[in-house]
Short mmCIF file of C-alpha atoms and ligand atoms in Angstrom, two decimals:
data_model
loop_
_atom_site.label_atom_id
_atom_site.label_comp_id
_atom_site.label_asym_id
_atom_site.label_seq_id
_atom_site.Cartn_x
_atom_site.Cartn_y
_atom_site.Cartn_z
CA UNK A 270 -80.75 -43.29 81.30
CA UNK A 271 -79.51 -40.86 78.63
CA UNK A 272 -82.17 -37.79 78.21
CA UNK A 273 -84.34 -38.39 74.85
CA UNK A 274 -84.74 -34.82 74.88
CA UNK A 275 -81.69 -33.32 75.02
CA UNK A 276 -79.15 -31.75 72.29
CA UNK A 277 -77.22 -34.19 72.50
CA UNK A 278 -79.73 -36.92 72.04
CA UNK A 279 -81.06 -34.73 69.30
CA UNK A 280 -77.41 -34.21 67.73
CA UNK A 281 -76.74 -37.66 67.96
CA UNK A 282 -80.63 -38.50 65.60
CA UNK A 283 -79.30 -36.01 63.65
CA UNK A 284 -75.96 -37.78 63.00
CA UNK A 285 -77.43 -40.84 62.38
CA UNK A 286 -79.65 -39.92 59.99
CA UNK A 287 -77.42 -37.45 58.21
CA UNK A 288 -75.20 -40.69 57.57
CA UNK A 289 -78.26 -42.61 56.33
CA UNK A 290 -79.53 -40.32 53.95
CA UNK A 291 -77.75 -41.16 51.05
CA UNK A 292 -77.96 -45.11 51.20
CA UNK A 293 -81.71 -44.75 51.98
CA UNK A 294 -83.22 -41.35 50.58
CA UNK A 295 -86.99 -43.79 50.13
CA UNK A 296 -86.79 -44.28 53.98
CA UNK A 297 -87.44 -40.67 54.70
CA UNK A 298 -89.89 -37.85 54.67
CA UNK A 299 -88.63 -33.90 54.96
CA UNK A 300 -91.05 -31.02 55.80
CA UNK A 301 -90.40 -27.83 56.45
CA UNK A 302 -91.60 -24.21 55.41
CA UNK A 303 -91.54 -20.73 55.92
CA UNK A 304 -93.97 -17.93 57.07
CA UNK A 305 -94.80 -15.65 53.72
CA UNK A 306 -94.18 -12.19 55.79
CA UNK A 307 -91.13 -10.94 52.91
CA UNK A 308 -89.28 -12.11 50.79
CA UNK A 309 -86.74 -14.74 50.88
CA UNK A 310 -83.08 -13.64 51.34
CA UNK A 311 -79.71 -15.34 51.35
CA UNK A 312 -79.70 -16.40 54.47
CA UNK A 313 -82.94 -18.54 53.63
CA UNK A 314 -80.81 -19.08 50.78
CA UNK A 315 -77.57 -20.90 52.30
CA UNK A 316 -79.63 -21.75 55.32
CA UNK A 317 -82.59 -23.90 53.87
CA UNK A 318 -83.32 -23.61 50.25
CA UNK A 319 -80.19 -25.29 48.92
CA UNK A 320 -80.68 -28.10 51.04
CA UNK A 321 -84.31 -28.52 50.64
CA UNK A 322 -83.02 -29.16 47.08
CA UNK A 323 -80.13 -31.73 48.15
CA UNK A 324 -82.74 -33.60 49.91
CA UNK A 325 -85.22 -33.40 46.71
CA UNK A 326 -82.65 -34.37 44.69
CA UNK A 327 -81.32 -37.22 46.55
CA UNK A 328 -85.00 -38.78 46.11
CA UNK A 329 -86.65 -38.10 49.64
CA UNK A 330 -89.67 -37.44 49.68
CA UNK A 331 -89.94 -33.64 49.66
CA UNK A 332 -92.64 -31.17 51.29
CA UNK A 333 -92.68 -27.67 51.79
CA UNK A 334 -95.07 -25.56 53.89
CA UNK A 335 -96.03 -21.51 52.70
CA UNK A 336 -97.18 -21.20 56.67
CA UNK A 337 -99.81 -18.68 55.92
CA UNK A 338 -101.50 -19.10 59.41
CA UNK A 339 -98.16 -18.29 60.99
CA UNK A 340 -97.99 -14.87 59.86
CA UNK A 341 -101.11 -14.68 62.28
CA UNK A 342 -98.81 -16.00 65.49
CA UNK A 343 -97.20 -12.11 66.08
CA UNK A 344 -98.49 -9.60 64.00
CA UNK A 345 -102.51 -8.35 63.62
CA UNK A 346 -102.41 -8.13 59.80
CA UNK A 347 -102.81 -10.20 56.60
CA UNK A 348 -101.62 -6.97 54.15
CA UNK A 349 -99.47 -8.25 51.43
CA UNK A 350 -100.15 -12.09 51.62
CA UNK A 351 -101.04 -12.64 48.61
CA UNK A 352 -98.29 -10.95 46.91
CA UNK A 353 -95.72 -12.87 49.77
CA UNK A 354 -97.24 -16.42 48.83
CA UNK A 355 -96.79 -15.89 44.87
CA UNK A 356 -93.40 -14.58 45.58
CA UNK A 357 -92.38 -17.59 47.75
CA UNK A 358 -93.01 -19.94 45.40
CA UNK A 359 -91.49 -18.26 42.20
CA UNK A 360 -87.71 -18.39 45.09
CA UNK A 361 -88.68 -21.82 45.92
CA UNK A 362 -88.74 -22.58 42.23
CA UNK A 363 -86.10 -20.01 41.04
CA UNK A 364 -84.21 -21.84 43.62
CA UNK A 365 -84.51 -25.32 42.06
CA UNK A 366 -87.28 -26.55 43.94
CA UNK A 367 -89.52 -28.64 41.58
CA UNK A 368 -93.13 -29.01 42.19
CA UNK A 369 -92.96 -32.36 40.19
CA UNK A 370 -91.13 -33.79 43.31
CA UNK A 371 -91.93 -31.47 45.70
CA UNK A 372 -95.36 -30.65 47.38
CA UNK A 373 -95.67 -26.67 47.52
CA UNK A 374 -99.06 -25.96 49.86
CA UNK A 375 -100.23 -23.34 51.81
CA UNK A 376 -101.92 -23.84 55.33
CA UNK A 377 -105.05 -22.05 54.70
CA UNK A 378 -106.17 -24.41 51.55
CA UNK A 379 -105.98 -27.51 53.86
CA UNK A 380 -108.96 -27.98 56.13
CA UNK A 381 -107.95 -31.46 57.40
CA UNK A 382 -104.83 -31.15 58.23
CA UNK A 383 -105.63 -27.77 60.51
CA UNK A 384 -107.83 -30.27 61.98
CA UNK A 385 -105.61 -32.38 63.43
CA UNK A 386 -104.99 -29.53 65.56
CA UNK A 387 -107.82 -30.91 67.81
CA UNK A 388 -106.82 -34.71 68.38
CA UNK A 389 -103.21 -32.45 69.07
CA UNK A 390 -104.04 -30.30 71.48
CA UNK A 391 -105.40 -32.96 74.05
CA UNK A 392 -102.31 -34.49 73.81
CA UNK A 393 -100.20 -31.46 75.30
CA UNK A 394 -100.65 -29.76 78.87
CA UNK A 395 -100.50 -26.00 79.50
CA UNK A 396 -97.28 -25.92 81.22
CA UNK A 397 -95.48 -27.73 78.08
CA UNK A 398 -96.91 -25.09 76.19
CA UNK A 399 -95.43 -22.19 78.35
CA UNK A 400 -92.18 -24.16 78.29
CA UNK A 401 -91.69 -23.89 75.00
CA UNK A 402 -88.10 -21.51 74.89
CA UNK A 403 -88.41 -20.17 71.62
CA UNK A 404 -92.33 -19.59 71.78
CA UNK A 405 -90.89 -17.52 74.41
CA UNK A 406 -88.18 -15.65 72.29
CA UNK A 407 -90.61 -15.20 69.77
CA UNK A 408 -92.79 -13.30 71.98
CA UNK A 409 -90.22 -11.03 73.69
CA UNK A 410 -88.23 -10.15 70.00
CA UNK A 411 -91.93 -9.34 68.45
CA UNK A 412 -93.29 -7.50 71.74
CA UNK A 413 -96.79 -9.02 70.86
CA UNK A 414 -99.32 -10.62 73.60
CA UNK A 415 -98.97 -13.68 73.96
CA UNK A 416 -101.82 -15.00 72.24
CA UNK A 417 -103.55 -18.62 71.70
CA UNK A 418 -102.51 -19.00 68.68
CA UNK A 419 -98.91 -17.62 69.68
CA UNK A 420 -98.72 -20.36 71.89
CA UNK A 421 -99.82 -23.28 70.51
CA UNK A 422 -98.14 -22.75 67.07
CA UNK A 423 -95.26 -25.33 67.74
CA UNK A 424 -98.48 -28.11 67.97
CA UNK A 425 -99.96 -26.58 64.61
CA UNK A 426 -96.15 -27.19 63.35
CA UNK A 427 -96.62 -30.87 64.65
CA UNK A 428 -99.97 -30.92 62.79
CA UNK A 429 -97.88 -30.00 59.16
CA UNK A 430 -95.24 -32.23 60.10
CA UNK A 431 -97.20 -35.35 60.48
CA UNK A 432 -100.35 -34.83 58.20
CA UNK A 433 -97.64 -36.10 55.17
CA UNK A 434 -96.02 -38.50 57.90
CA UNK A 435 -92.95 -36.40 58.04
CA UNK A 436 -89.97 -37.81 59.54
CA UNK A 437 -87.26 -35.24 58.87
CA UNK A 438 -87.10 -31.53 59.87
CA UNK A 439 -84.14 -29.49 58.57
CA UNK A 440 -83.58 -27.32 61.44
CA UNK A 441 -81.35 -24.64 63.15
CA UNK A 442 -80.83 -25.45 66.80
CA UNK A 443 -83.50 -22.90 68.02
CA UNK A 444 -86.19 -24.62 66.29
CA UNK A 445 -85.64 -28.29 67.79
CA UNK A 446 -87.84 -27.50 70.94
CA UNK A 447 -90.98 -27.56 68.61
CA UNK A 448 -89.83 -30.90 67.25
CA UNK A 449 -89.86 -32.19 70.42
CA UNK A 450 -92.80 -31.32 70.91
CA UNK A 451 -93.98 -32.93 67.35
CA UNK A 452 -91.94 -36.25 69.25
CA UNK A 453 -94.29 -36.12 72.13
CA UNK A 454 -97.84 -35.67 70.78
CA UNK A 455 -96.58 -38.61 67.56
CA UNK A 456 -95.44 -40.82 70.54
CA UNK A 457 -98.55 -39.94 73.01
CA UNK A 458 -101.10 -39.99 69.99
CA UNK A 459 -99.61 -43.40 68.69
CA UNK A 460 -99.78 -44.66 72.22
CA UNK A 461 -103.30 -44.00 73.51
CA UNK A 462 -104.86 -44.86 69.91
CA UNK A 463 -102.93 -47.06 68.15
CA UNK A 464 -99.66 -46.19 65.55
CA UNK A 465 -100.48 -43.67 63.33
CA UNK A 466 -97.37 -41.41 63.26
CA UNK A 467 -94.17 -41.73 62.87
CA UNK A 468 -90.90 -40.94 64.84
CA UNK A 469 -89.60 -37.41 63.97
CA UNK A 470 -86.16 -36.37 63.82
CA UNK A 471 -84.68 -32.42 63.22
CA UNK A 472 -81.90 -32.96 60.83
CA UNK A 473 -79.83 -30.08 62.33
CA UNK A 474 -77.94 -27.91 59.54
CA UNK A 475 -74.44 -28.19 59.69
CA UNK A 476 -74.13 -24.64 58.12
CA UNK A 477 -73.65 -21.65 60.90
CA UNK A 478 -75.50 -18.54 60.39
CA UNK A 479 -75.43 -16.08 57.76
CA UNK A 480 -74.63 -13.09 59.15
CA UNK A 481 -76.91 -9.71 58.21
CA UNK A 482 -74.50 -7.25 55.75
CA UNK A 483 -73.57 -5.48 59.12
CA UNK A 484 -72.66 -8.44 61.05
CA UNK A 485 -76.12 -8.68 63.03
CA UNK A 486 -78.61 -11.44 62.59
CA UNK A 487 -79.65 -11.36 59.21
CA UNK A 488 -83.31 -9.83 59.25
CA UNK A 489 -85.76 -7.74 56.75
CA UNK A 490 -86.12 -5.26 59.44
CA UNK A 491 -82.73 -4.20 60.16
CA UNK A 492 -82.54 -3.56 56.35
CA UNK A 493 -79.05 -5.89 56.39
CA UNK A 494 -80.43 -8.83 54.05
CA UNK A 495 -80.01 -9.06 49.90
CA UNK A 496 -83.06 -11.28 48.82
CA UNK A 497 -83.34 -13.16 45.93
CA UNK A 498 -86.17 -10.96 44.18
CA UNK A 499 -83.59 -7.85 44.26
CA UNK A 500 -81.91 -6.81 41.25
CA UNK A 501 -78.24 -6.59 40.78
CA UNK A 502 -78.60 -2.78 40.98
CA UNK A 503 -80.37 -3.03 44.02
CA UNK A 504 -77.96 -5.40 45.85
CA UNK A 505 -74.78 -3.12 45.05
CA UNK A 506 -76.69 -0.25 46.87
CA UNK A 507 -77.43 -2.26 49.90
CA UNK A 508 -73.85 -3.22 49.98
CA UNK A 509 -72.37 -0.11 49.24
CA UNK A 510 -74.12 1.75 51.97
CA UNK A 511 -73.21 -1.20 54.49
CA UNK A 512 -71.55 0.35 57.33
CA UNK A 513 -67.84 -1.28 58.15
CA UNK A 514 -65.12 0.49 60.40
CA UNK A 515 -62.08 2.96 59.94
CA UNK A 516 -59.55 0.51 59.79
CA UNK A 517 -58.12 0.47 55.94
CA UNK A 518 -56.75 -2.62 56.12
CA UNK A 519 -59.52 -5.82 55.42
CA UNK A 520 -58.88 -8.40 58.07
CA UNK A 521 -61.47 -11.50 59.05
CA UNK A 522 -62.18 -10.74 62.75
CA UNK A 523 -65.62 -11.69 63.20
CA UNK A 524 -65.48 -10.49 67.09
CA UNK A 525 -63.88 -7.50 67.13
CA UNK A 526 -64.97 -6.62 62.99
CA UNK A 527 -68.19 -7.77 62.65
CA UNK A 528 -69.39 -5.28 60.05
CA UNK A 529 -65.85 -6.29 57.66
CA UNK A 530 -66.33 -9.84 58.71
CA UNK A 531 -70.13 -10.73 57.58
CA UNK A 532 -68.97 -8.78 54.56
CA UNK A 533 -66.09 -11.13 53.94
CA UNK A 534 -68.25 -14.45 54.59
CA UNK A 535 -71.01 -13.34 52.56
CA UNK A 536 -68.25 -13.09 49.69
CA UNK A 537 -67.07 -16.26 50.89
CA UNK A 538 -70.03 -18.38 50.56
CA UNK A 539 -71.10 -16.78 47.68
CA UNK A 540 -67.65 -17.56 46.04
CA UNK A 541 -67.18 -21.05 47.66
CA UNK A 542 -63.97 -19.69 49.35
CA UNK A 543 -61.90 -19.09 52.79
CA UNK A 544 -62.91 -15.35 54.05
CA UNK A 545 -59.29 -14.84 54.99
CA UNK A 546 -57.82 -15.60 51.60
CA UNK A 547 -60.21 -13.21 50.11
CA UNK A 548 -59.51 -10.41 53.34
CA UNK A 549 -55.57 -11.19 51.97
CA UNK A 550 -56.01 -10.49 48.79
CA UNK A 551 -57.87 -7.17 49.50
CA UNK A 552 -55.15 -6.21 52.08
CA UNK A 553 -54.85 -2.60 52.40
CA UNK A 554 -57.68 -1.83 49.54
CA UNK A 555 -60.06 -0.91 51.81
CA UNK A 556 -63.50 -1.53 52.04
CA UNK A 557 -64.43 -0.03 48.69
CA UNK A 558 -62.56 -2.95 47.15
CA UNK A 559 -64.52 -5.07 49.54
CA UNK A 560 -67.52 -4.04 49.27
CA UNK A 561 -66.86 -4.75 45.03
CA UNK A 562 -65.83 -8.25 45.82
CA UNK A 563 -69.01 -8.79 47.83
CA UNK A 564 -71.41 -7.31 45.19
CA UNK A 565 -69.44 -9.29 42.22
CA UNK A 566 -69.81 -12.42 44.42
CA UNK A 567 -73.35 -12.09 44.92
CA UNK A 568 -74.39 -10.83 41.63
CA UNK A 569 -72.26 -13.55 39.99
CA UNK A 570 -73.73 -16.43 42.31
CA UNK A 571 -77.46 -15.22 42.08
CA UNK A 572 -77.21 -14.13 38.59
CA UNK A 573 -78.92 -17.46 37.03
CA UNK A 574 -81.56 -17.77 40.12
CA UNK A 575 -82.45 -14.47 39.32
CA UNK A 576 -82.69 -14.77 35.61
CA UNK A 577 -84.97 -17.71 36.36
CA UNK A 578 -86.70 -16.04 38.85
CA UNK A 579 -87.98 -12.84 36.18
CA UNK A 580 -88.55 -15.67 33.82
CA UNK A 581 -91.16 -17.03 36.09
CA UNK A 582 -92.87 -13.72 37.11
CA UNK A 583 -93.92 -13.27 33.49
CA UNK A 584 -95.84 -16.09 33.67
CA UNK A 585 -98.42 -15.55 37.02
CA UNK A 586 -101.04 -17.98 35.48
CA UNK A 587 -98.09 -20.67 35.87
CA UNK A 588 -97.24 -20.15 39.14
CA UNK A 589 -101.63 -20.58 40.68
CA UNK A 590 -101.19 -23.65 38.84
CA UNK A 591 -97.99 -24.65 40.47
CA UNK A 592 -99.51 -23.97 43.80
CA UNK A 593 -103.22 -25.20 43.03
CA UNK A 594 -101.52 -28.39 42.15
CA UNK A 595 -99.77 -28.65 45.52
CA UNK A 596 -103.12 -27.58 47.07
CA UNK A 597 -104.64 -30.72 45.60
CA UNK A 598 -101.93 -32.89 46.66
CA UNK A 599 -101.92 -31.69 50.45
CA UNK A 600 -105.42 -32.33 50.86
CA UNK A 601 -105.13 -35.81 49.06
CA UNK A 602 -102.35 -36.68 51.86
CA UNK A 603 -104.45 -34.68 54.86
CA UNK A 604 -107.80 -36.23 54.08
CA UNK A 605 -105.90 -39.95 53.89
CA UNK A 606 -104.15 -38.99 57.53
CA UNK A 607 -107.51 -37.73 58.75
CA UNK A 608 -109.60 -40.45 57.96
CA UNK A 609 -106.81 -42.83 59.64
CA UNK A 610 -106.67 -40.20 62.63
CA UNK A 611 -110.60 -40.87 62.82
CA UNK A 612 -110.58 -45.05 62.30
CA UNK A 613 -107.80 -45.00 64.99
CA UNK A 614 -109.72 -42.70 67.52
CA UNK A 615 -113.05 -44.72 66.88
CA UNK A 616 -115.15 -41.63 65.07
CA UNK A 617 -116.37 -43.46 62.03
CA UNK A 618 -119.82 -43.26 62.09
N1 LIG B 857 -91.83 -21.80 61.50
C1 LIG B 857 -91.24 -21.85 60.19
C2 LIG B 857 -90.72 -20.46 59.87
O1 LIG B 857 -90.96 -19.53 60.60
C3 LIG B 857 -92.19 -22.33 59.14
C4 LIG B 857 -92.85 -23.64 59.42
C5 LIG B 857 -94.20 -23.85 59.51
C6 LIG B 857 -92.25 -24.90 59.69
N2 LIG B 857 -94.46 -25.13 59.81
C7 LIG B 857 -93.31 -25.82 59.94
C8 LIG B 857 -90.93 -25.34 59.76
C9 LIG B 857 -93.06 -27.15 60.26
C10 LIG B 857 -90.69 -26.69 60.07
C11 LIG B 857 -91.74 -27.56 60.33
O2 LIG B 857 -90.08 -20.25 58.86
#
């Protein structure tokens, strides 16, 4: 019997659904979110955000998750959430997410779906927990103890996954051991109480990686990511101070030129064209001419999202109503899942 579990069983959903999608956007449900630590940068950018759109666009029905209780999973602060949240959803919007179609919520403002967390956690042993690879990753790359809440995050993801009934995940490949898990408890809830849930799938990206302006993985910490909230200014600095190498002539070599090359695809994506017909045309300019390509592609390509983007920051009052709104909605959708959670599991008194 093939393995439900693996990638390629996973790949295979993935497919399948991918193929779907446009013949039956009503059949499906996306969530998916983002942990308000910074602020969004391009790689959420060509990563997530412009598909969250295609997928809000194409009429399914659209959630999106400001994980505030995430933040909580490696670090021992709550400095700057406020400011984080507020910023996340002027990007989302910015971005062309529209909180007519799509549900904008924070974790914190919903108490029943956080309470699903209990029904959840019965439904998972302590060795799946420990299993969990990326919990795992997580841990190691943020050199925090491994705490409870560190652990069982991937069944609080479950929790905002199937409090709106969600059915799709957009995710990178690292992520699809938590929706596995979201697979299990749906499948082990549904079976010892009756169907409640429905079958999750991650719809994995077919976009690779963004590399960071110096060919790493693109992260706020190594100081190698443009956001969105920068301003043109700003992004020509970070790219002009980008370190490449001492050959003159621009070549895409992503193995042995990783600084040149994430340069070159960030110009390429930017610019909807092949890095090595832009690496031809700079030739033997150098990376000064590169590095102007890149910051003209960027600048050019964000210029609208950002003029959008200062649009909306005038108007604060706007944007607690946008999220306020969402708010309401969540716990509409939580409360409805709830009281079916309770009516299946006999605890209506
Ligand atoms: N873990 C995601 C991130 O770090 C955010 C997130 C929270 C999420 N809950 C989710 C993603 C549920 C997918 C499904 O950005």
């Amino acid at each position: 019997m093939p393995n439900e579990g693996s990638y390629e069983a996973a790949l295979r959903r993935s497919d399948q659904i991918h193929a779907d999608l446009p013949e039956h956007p009503e059949n499906y449900t996306m969530l998916t979110g983002d942990r308000p630590t910074g602020r969004l940068h391009l790689g959420h950018y060509f990563g997530t955000l412009v598909d969250r759109v295609r997928l809000q666009d194409m009429g399914v029905r659209t959630n999106v998750v400001i994980a505030d209780y995430q933040v909580i999973t490696d670090r021992d602060t709550t400095a700057n959430i406020q400011d984080n949240v507020l910023n996340m959803v002027v990007d989302y919007l910015a971005c062309g997410i529209d909180p007519e179609r799509t549900m904008i919520f924070t974790h914190s403002a919903v108490p029943a779906l956080n309470q699903l967390m209990l029904p959840f956690l019965s439904l998972v042993s302590e060795a799946e927990l420990h299993r969990n690879p990326t919990v795992k990753a997580e841990q190691e790359a943020s050199g925090h103890e491994l705490t409870g809440l560190l652990l069982t995050y991937p069944v609080h993801q479950a929790c905002d996954i199937l409090f709106c009934k969600g059915n799709i995940v957009p995710v990178g490949r690292d992520q699809l051991p938590h929706i596995e898990q979201t697979r299990q408890i749906a499948r082990r809830f549904n079976k010892r109480y009756g169907k409640v849930f429905p079958e999750v799938a991650g719809l994995l990206t077919s976009t690779p990686l963004l590399p960071g302006l110096d060919g790493r993985k693109m992260s706020k910490s190594y100081g190698n990511a443009i956001s969105l909230s920068m301003t043109a200014d700003e992004t020509a600095r970070l790219i002009k101070k980008s370190k490449t190498d001492s050959e003159r002539m621009i070549t895409f070599d992503p193995e042995g030129r990783p600084e040149v090359s994430a340069l070159l695809t960030t110009a390429g994506i930017c610019s909807g064209r092949d890095p090595r017909e832009i690496a031809d045309e700079i030739g033997n300019d150098g990376a000064g001419a590169l590095k102007r390509t890149v910051t003209e592609a960027v600048n050019g390509y964000f210029e609208p999202i950002r003029a959008r983007r200062e649009e909306l920051m005038r108007d604060p009052t706007y944007i607690h109503d946008v999220l306020a709104e969402g708010n309401r909605k969540a716990n509409e959708v939580a409360n409805q899942t709830l009281a079916e959670v309770r009516e299946a599991m006999g605890m209506v008194y």
